[in-house]
Short mmCIF file of C-alpha atoms and ligand atoms in Angstrom, two decimals:
data_model
loop_
_atom_site.label_atom_id
_atom_site.label_comp_id
_atom_site.label_asym_id
_atom_site.label_seq_id
_atom_site.Cartn_x
_atom_site.Cartn_y
_atom_site.Cartn_z
CA MET J 1 56.18 -8.46 50.35
CA LEU J 2 52.67 -7.70 51.58
CA ALA J 3 53.78 -8.30 55.17
CA GLY J 4 56.60 -5.81 54.73
CA ALA J 5 59.48 -8.32 54.68
CA GLU J 6 61.00 -6.50 51.68
CA GLY J 7 60.58 -3.00 52.99
CA GLN J 8 58.00 -0.26 53.04
CA ALA J 9 58.20 0.58 49.31
CA ALA J 10 57.59 -3.01 48.17
CA LYS J 11 54.79 -3.38 50.73
CA LYS J 12 53.02 -0.30 49.36
CA ALA J 13 53.41 -1.60 45.80
CA MET J 14 52.07 -5.05 46.70
CA GLU J 15 49.10 -3.48 48.49
CA ILE J 16 48.16 -1.75 45.22
CA VAL J 17 48.54 -4.97 43.18
CA VAL J 18 46.48 -6.97 45.70
CA ALA J 19 43.79 -4.28 46.00
CA LEU J 20 43.31 -4.31 42.22
CA GLY J 21 43.22 -8.10 42.25
CA LYS J 22 40.44 -8.05 44.84
CA ILE J 23 38.42 -5.41 42.97
CA TYR J 24 38.57 -7.44 39.74
CA GLU J 25 38.22 -10.82 41.50
CA ALA J 26 41.54 -12.18 40.23
CA GLU J 27 42.36 -15.67 41.48
CA GLU J 28 46.11 -15.22 41.36
CA LEU J 29 48.99 -12.94 40.49
CA VAL J 30 51.10 -13.45 37.40
CA PRO J 31 54.77 -12.48 36.85
CA VAL J 32 55.24 -9.75 34.25
CA ALA J 33 58.07 -9.65 31.71
CA SER J 34 58.12 -5.87 31.33
CA VAL J 35 56.40 -2.70 32.47
CA GLN J 36 55.70 0.63 30.77
CA VAL J 37 55.04 3.45 33.24
CA ALA J 38 52.88 6.46 32.35
CA GLY J 39 52.54 9.60 34.45
CA VAL J 40 55.77 11.27 33.37
CA SER J 41 54.82 14.66 31.97
CA TYR J 42 55.04 17.29 34.69
CA GLY J 43 52.13 19.08 32.99
CA ASN J 44 49.88 16.14 33.85
CA LEU J 45 51.47 15.07 37.13
CA GLY J 46 51.75 18.44 38.83
CA GLN J 47 53.63 19.00 42.10
CA ALA J 48 51.54 16.47 44.06
CA GLY J 49 52.33 13.73 41.53
CA LEU J 50 56.03 14.57 41.56
CA GLU J 51 56.14 14.37 45.37
CA PHE J 52 54.27 11.03 45.36
CA ILE J 53 56.94 9.49 43.08
CA GLN J 54 59.83 11.07 44.98
CA GLU J 55 58.51 9.74 48.27
CA TRP J 56 58.21 6.21 46.88
CA ALA J 57 61.77 6.39 45.49
CA GLU J 58 63.10 7.66 48.83
CA GLN J 59 61.39 4.75 50.62
CA GLY J 60 63.60 2.48 48.51
CA ALA J 61 61.29 1.50 45.64
CA ARG J 62 63.27 -0.44 43.01
CA THR J 63 62.00 -2.22 39.90
CA ARG J 64 62.37 -6.00 39.50
CA VAL J 65 61.64 -6.24 35.77
CA PRO J 66 62.71 -4.21 32.71
CA THR J 67 60.69 -1.00 32.93
CA THR J 68 60.35 1.83 30.44
CA LEU J 69 58.89 5.33 30.72
CA ASN J 70 56.22 7.22 28.82
CA PRO J 71 57.04 10.57 27.18
CA ALA J 72 57.78 13.65 29.23
CA GLY J 73 56.48 17.10 28.34
CA MET J 74 59.75 18.13 26.66
CA ASP J 75 62.94 16.97 24.98
CA LEU J 76 65.23 16.37 27.95
CA GLU J 77 68.27 17.60 26.02
CA ALA J 78 66.95 20.22 23.60
CA TRP J 79 64.17 21.82 25.69
CA ARG J 80 65.76 25.28 25.58
CA GLU J 81 65.87 25.29 21.77
CA LEU J 82 62.17 24.38 21.72
CA GLY J 83 61.30 27.37 23.91
CA ILE J 84 60.14 25.36 26.96
CA PRO J 85 60.01 27.68 30.00
CA GLU J 86 62.63 27.04 32.71
CA GLU J 87 59.96 26.82 35.46
CA TYR J 88 58.41 23.86 33.60
CA ALA J 89 61.72 22.19 32.76
CA ARG J 90 63.12 22.05 36.29
CA PRO J 91 60.38 19.92 37.92
CA GLN J 92 60.14 17.82 34.73
CA VAL J 93 63.80 16.85 35.19
CA GLU J 94 63.05 15.99 38.85
CA VAL J 95 60.30 13.59 37.73
CA ILE J 96 62.76 11.74 35.50
CA GLU J 97 65.37 11.64 38.28
CA ALA J 98 62.86 10.08 40.70
CA TYR J 99 61.97 7.38 38.18
CA THR J 100 65.58 6.60 37.25
CA ALA J 101 66.40 6.31 40.98
CA MET J 102 63.97 3.37 40.99
CA GLY J 103 65.91 1.70 38.16
CA ILE J 104 63.57 2.71 35.33
CA ALA J 105 65.10 3.36 31.90
CA PRO J 106 64.40 7.00 30.92
CA SER J 107 63.20 5.87 27.50
CA CYS J 108 60.46 8.55 27.52
CA SER J 109 58.48 7.15 24.61
CA CYS J 110 54.99 5.81 23.95
CA THR J 111 56.49 3.34 21.46
CA PRO J 112 58.78 1.21 23.66
CA TYR J 113 58.29 -1.57 21.09
CA LEU J 114 60.29 0.51 18.56
CA VAL J 115 63.29 0.77 20.88
CA GLY J 116 63.88 -2.71 22.19
CA SER J 117 61.01 -3.51 24.58
CA VAL J 118 59.19 -5.99 22.35
CA PRO J 119 57.00 -8.42 24.28
CA ARG J 120 56.51 -11.90 22.85
CA LEU J 121 53.23 -13.52 21.82
CA GLY J 122 51.30 -14.62 24.94
CA GLU J 123 53.70 -12.91 27.37
CA HIS J 124 52.17 -11.17 30.42
CA ILE J 125 53.21 -7.56 30.82
CA ALA J 126 51.89 -4.53 32.73
CA TRP J 127 51.87 -1.50 30.46
CA SER J 128 50.23 1.85 30.83
CA GLU J 129 49.85 4.36 27.95
CA SER J 130 46.75 3.40 26.02
CA SER J 131 48.34 3.37 22.53
CA ALA J 132 51.23 1.17 23.66
CA VAL J 133 48.80 -1.18 25.43
CA SER J 134 46.75 -1.48 22.25
CA TYR J 135 49.82 -2.20 20.11
CA ALA J 136 51.26 -4.74 22.56
CA ASN J 137 47.97 -6.63 22.90
CA SER J 138 46.81 -6.45 19.30
CA VAL J 139 49.85 -6.38 17.02
CA LEU J 140 52.31 -8.30 19.22
CA GLY J 141 49.82 -10.57 21.01
CA ALA J 142 51.18 -9.84 24.50
CA ARG J 143 48.76 -9.64 27.44
CA THR J 144 48.18 -6.48 29.42
CA ASN J 145 45.35 -4.47 30.88
CA ARG J 146 45.29 -0.69 30.54
CA GLU J 147 47.33 0.02 33.64
CA GLY J 148 47.32 3.42 35.29
CA GLY J 149 50.62 5.09 36.25
CA PRO J 150 50.62 3.95 39.93
CA SER J 151 49.44 0.39 39.17
CA ALA J 152 52.11 -0.04 36.46
CA LEU J 153 54.73 1.25 38.89
CA ALA J 154 53.47 -1.18 41.52
CA ALA J 155 53.79 -4.03 39.00
CA ALA J 156 57.37 -2.93 38.21
CA ILE J 157 58.30 -2.88 41.91
CA THR J 158 56.68 -6.24 42.71
CA GLY J 159 57.32 -7.91 39.32
CA ARG J 160 53.71 -9.08 39.31
CA THR J 161 50.21 -8.08 38.32
CA ALA J 162 46.76 -9.44 39.13
CA LYS J 163 45.55 -11.95 36.56
CA TYR J 164 42.23 -10.58 35.30
CA GLY J 165 40.85 -8.84 32.22
CA LEU J 166 43.03 -9.20 29.13
CA HIS J 167 45.44 -11.55 30.92
CA LEU J 168 42.69 -14.19 30.54
CA GLU J 169 42.19 -15.96 27.21
CA GLU J 170 38.38 -15.72 27.32
CA ASN J 171 38.44 -11.92 27.45
CA ARG J 172 40.59 -11.65 24.33
CA GLN J 173 37.93 -12.83 21.93
CA ALA J 174 36.40 -10.33 19.52
CA ASN J 175 32.90 -9.15 20.35
CA HIS J 176 32.30 -6.72 17.47
CA LEU J 177 32.78 -7.29 13.76
CA ILE J 178 33.86 -4.18 11.86
CA GLU J 179 33.34 -4.53 8.13
CA VAL J 180 35.25 -1.72 6.46
CA LYS J 181 33.75 -1.14 3.02
CA CYS J 182 35.67 2.04 2.12
CA ALA J 183 39.33 2.61 1.26
CA VAL J 184 41.61 3.19 4.27
CA GLU J 185 44.98 4.13 2.88
CA SER J 186 46.97 6.45 5.12
CA VAL J 187 47.90 6.88 8.76
CA ALA J 188 45.32 9.68 8.96
CA ASP J 189 42.66 7.40 7.44
CA PHE J 190 43.43 4.76 10.06
CA GLY J 191 43.20 7.47 12.74
CA ALA J 192 39.78 8.53 11.42
CA LEU J 193 38.64 4.90 11.31
CA GLY J 194 39.91 4.35 14.86
CA TYR J 195 38.06 7.43 16.06
CA ILE J 196 34.77 6.18 14.58
CA VAL J 197 35.12 2.61 15.87
CA GLY J 198 36.32 3.65 19.34
CA ARG J 199 33.17 5.73 19.81
CA ARG J 200 30.96 2.82 18.80
CA VAL J 201 32.55 -0.13 20.62
CA ARG J 202 33.90 1.74 23.70
CA ASP J 203 35.89 -0.93 25.61
CA GLY J 204 34.91 -3.86 23.36
CA VAL J 205 37.24 -6.01 21.24
CA PRO J 206 36.67 -5.21 17.55
CA ASP J 207 37.56 -7.61 14.77
CA PHE J 208 38.28 -5.75 11.52
CA ARG J 209 37.72 -6.97 7.98
CA LEU J 210 39.53 -4.48 5.80
CA ASN J 211 39.40 -3.87 2.09
CA ARG J 212 41.67 -6.62 0.78
CA TYR J 213 43.65 -4.37 -1.56
CA PHE J 214 45.43 -2.58 1.23
CA LYS J 215 47.41 -4.42 3.88
CA PRO J 216 48.09 -2.15 6.85
CA GLY J 217 51.68 -1.58 7.94
CA GLU J 218 52.94 -1.14 11.50
CA GLU J 219 52.46 2.62 11.29
CA ASP J 220 48.82 2.20 10.24
CA LEU J 221 48.15 -0.25 13.06
CA LYS J 222 49.67 1.98 15.71
CA ALA J 223 47.55 4.90 14.43
CA LEU J 224 44.39 2.77 14.41
CA GLY J 225 44.89 1.44 17.94
CA ALA J 226 45.89 4.84 19.35
CA ALA J 227 42.76 6.55 17.98
CA MET J 228 40.45 3.78 19.24
CA ALA J 229 42.05 3.96 22.67
CA ALA J 230 41.48 7.72 22.73
CA SER J 231 37.90 8.02 21.45
CA GLY J 232 36.84 4.82 23.27
CA ALA J 233 38.80 2.61 25.63
CA VAL J 234 39.77 -0.16 23.22
CA ALA J 235 42.80 -2.07 24.53
CA LEU J 236 42.74 -4.98 22.07
CA TYR J 237 41.61 -5.37 18.47
CA HIS J 238 42.06 -7.94 15.75
CA VAL J 239 42.51 -7.50 11.99
CA GLU J 240 41.72 -10.47 9.79
CA ASP J 241 44.86 -11.99 8.23
CA VAL J 242 47.07 -9.39 9.92
CA THR J 243 47.17 -9.58 13.73
CA PRO J 244 48.29 -12.74 15.56
CA GLU J 245 45.08 -13.54 17.47
CA ALA J 246 42.66 -12.62 14.67
CA LYS J 247 41.13 -16.07 14.63
CA MET J 248 39.79 -15.73 18.19
CA GLY J 249 36.02 -15.58 18.63
CA LYS J 250 34.78 -14.67 15.18
CA VAL J 251 31.65 -12.53 15.26
CA LEU J 252 29.23 -13.40 12.48
CA ALA J 253 28.41 -10.85 9.81
CA ASN J 254 24.68 -10.88 10.62
CA ASP J 255 25.30 -10.48 14.35
CA ALA J 256 23.88 -7.37 16.04
CA ARG J 257 27.42 -6.44 17.01
CA SER J 258 28.44 -6.18 13.38
CA ILE J 259 29.20 -2.62 12.26
CA ALA J 260 29.65 -1.59 8.61
CA ILE J 261 31.92 1.38 7.93
CA GLU J 262 30.95 2.92 4.59
CA GLY J 263 33.18 6.02 4.80
CA LEU J 264 35.51 8.01 7.06
CA ASP J 265 33.75 11.41 6.94
CA GLU J 266 32.49 11.11 10.53
CA GLY J 267 36.08 10.85 11.78
CA TYR J 268 37.44 13.68 9.62
CA GLU J 269 34.51 15.95 10.47
CA ALA J 270 35.02 15.42 14.21
CA LEU J 271 38.79 15.88 14.21
CA ASP J 272 39.49 18.42 11.46
CA GLY J 273 38.63 22.04 12.26
CA VAL J 274 38.55 25.22 10.19
CA ALA J 275 41.75 27.08 11.15
CA GLU J 276 43.59 28.39 8.11
CA GLU J 277 46.79 29.65 9.68
CA ILE J 278 48.94 26.92 11.25
CA ASN J 279 51.51 27.62 14.01
CA LEU J 280 52.72 24.08 14.66
CA VAL J 281 52.71 20.86 12.66
CA TRP J 282 53.06 17.77 14.82
CA ILE J 283 53.93 14.38 13.37
CA GLY J 284 54.70 11.36 15.55
CA CYS J 285 51.71 10.44 17.71
CA PRO J 286 52.32 7.67 18.70
CA HIS J 287 56.05 8.39 18.38
CA ALA J 288 57.29 8.20 14.81
CA SER J 289 59.02 5.19 13.34
CA LEU J 290 62.12 5.48 11.17
CA LEU J 291 59.91 5.08 8.10
CA GLU J 292 57.69 7.99 9.15
CA ILE J 293 60.73 10.23 9.75
CA GLU J 294 62.02 9.32 6.31
CA GLU J 295 58.64 10.17 4.76
CA VAL J 296 58.75 13.62 6.39
CA ALA J 297 62.28 14.26 5.07
CA THR J 298 61.22 13.16 1.58
CA LEU J 299 58.04 15.25 1.51
CA LEU J 300 59.89 18.35 2.70
CA ASP J 301 62.20 17.92 -0.28
CA GLY J 302 64.60 20.68 0.75
CA ARG J 303 61.89 23.37 1.21
CA LYS J 304 61.92 25.72 4.20
CA VAL J 305 59.08 25.51 6.74
CA LYS J 306 57.12 28.61 7.83
CA ALA J 307 55.24 27.02 10.73
CA GLN J 308 57.09 25.09 13.42
CA LEU J 309 57.42 21.42 12.53
CA TRP J 310 57.99 18.87 15.30
CA VAL J 311 58.42 15.18 14.61
CA THR J 312 58.26 13.41 17.98
CA ALA J 313 60.10 10.09 18.33
CA ALA J 314 61.81 7.83 20.84
CA ARG J 315 65.42 8.90 21.40
CA GLY J 316 66.69 5.56 20.10
CA VAL J 317 64.80 6.10 16.83
CA LEU J 318 66.08 9.68 16.63
CA ILE J 319 69.68 8.47 17.01
CA THR J 320 69.25 5.98 14.14
CA ALA J 321 67.50 8.63 12.03
CA ARG J 322 70.37 11.03 12.68
CA ALA J 323 72.91 8.37 11.69
CA ARG J 324 71.04 7.95 8.39
CA GLY J 325 71.09 11.68 7.69
CA LEU J 326 67.30 12.05 8.05
CA VAL J 327 67.42 14.45 10.99
CA ASP J 328 69.90 16.71 9.15
CA ARG J 329 67.57 16.80 6.14
CA ILE J 330 64.60 17.83 8.30
CA GLU J 331 66.63 20.36 10.30
CA ALA J 332 68.00 21.88 7.10
CA CYS J 333 64.38 22.73 6.21
CA GLY J 334 63.77 24.29 9.62
CA GLY J 335 61.93 21.31 11.17
CA LYS J 336 62.84 19.52 14.39
CA VAL J 337 62.93 15.88 15.41
CA VAL J 338 62.06 15.96 19.10
CA ALA J 339 62.89 13.11 21.48
CA ASP J 340 61.38 12.22 24.88
CA ALA J 341 58.30 14.39 24.46
CA CYS J 342 54.56 14.32 23.98
CA PRO J 343 53.24 17.78 23.07
CA ILE J 344 49.98 17.00 24.88
CA GLY J 345 51.90 17.31 28.16
CA ALA J 346 53.88 20.35 26.97
CA PRO J 347 52.88 23.95 27.77
CA LEU J 348 51.83 24.61 24.15
CA GLN J 349 49.47 27.51 24.88
CA GLU J 350 51.99 29.25 27.15
CA MET J 351 54.43 28.94 24.24
CA GLY J 352 52.01 30.86 22.02
CA PHE J 353 50.67 28.06 19.80
CA GLU J 354 47.03 28.44 18.80
CA SER J 355 46.56 26.10 15.85
CA VAL J 356 48.17 22.72 15.30
CA ALA J 357 48.05 20.38 12.29
CA THR J 358 48.61 16.66 12.68
CA ASN J 359 48.07 13.38 10.84
CA SER J 360 47.32 11.58 14.13
CA GLY J 361 43.73 10.76 15.09
CA LYS J 362 44.73 10.42 18.73
CA GLY J 363 46.79 13.61 18.63
CA ALA J 364 43.94 15.59 17.06
CA PHE J 365 41.48 14.18 19.60
CA TYR J 366 43.61 15.26 22.59
CA LEU J 367 44.59 18.63 21.15
CA LEU J 368 40.88 19.38 20.78
CA SER J 369 39.50 17.81 23.94
CA HIS J 370 42.32 18.40 26.46
CA LEU J 371 44.10 21.52 25.25
CA GLY J 372 41.28 23.29 23.44
CA LEU J 373 43.55 24.26 20.53
CA GLN J 374 42.45 24.77 16.93
CA VAL J 375 43.27 21.61 15.02
CA ARG J 376 43.64 20.54 11.40
CA PHE J 377 43.74 16.83 10.79
CA GLY J 378 44.71 15.21 7.52
CA PRO J 379 47.24 13.05 5.67
CA LEU J 380 50.98 13.57 6.11
CA SER J 381 51.38 15.23 2.70
CA ARG J 382 48.87 17.97 3.64
CA CYS J 383 50.48 18.44 7.05
CA ILE J 384 53.89 18.97 5.43
CA GLU J 385 52.36 21.45 2.96
CA ALA J 386 50.91 23.28 5.97
CA ALA J 387 54.35 23.38 7.58
CA VAL J 388 55.89 24.84 4.43
CA LYS J 389 53.16 27.43 3.77
CA GLY J 390 52.15 28.21 7.36
CA ARG J 391 48.57 27.63 6.18
CA TRP J 392 46.36 24.58 5.80
CA PRO J 393 46.30 23.77 2.06
CA GLY J 394 42.94 24.48 0.41
FE1 F3S Z 401 52.27 9.22 22.48
FE2 F3S Z 401 51.49 11.54 23.34
FE3 F3S Z 401 50.43 10.55 21.21
S1 F3S Z 401 51.96 9.76 24.57
S2 F3S Z 401 50.43 8.37 21.60
S3 F3S Z 401 52.59 11.14 21.44
S4 F3S Z 401 49.34 11.69 22.77
#
């Protein structure tokens, strides 16, 4: 491939894989079972990014392993109803077309593991999208580095990645002990905890001891990992008695790398602002599970929303939620379940949104730091109250 025997597109992809291997002193390449490609939202890619992907596709780039896509900046079917401007939608569709020409499934979700791409324990994969990387490594026990968009695409085209970093057993051991002494009971709490720990450990591997009375569910773990990946660069964490590799490299309680978390105020103070009026309530960062969509429908309880309410989810999850009547219940209240999209890549300000409420630590972090919007951050029940009243509940 490197010599060009399989064409120009594969040669370019292998050059990227080999260059990364040299930089990180990898001794060999390893086959990957699946790839998740980021760099999909036109808002982030821009015209130069779109042309880069189109050129690679035209050179004949084709994937060799099952490959899924990160969210776009809009629902690919219902973008008009959401008020997405036509001049944004057109190039966004071209991005998806270029990727599908390479054989990539237009899954457009940051939770590929909720719609069929579920790596096995110990399996080597090459995923981009920091929250998906964290979930795959930590909760599923697969092995991936935090790939960038081009390096993930190169791995998809070659079917291989360089074996370094988190592909190696020795780098998967915990190097920080996080003793959580306070209650952590909701997705928002796990987001606040993730924000605090991400800032402290940066790209380390934290090992959590949680309060024994609360066992985190999948939704809590995805919120925790997403927030740590956003405020720091955590790509792997362990939770005692919960995650599959939690027994690796125990850090002792009296070790200097032991951190006690006495409360979550630091996280809430950093992520929750002061806006009273709320234009948009966003649930589903990372993309919502069926359970989370059901919780939204139940909390709405037939009431009409005043603010816009978007629940973002993978299209496969949306289809199941629709079949169970959950989407109808949310739509009857004026809310929307939005597929394919991440609002961070959407033109929110151009659409007139100024203040957004969310229960996602990662979502709040990016709304504040990347989009400069006013943000309220709190548990799902408060977010739904904000959607109904158009104001953050006092
Ligand atoms: Fe997914 Fe966007 Fe959040 S990619 S994790 S919904 S910031």
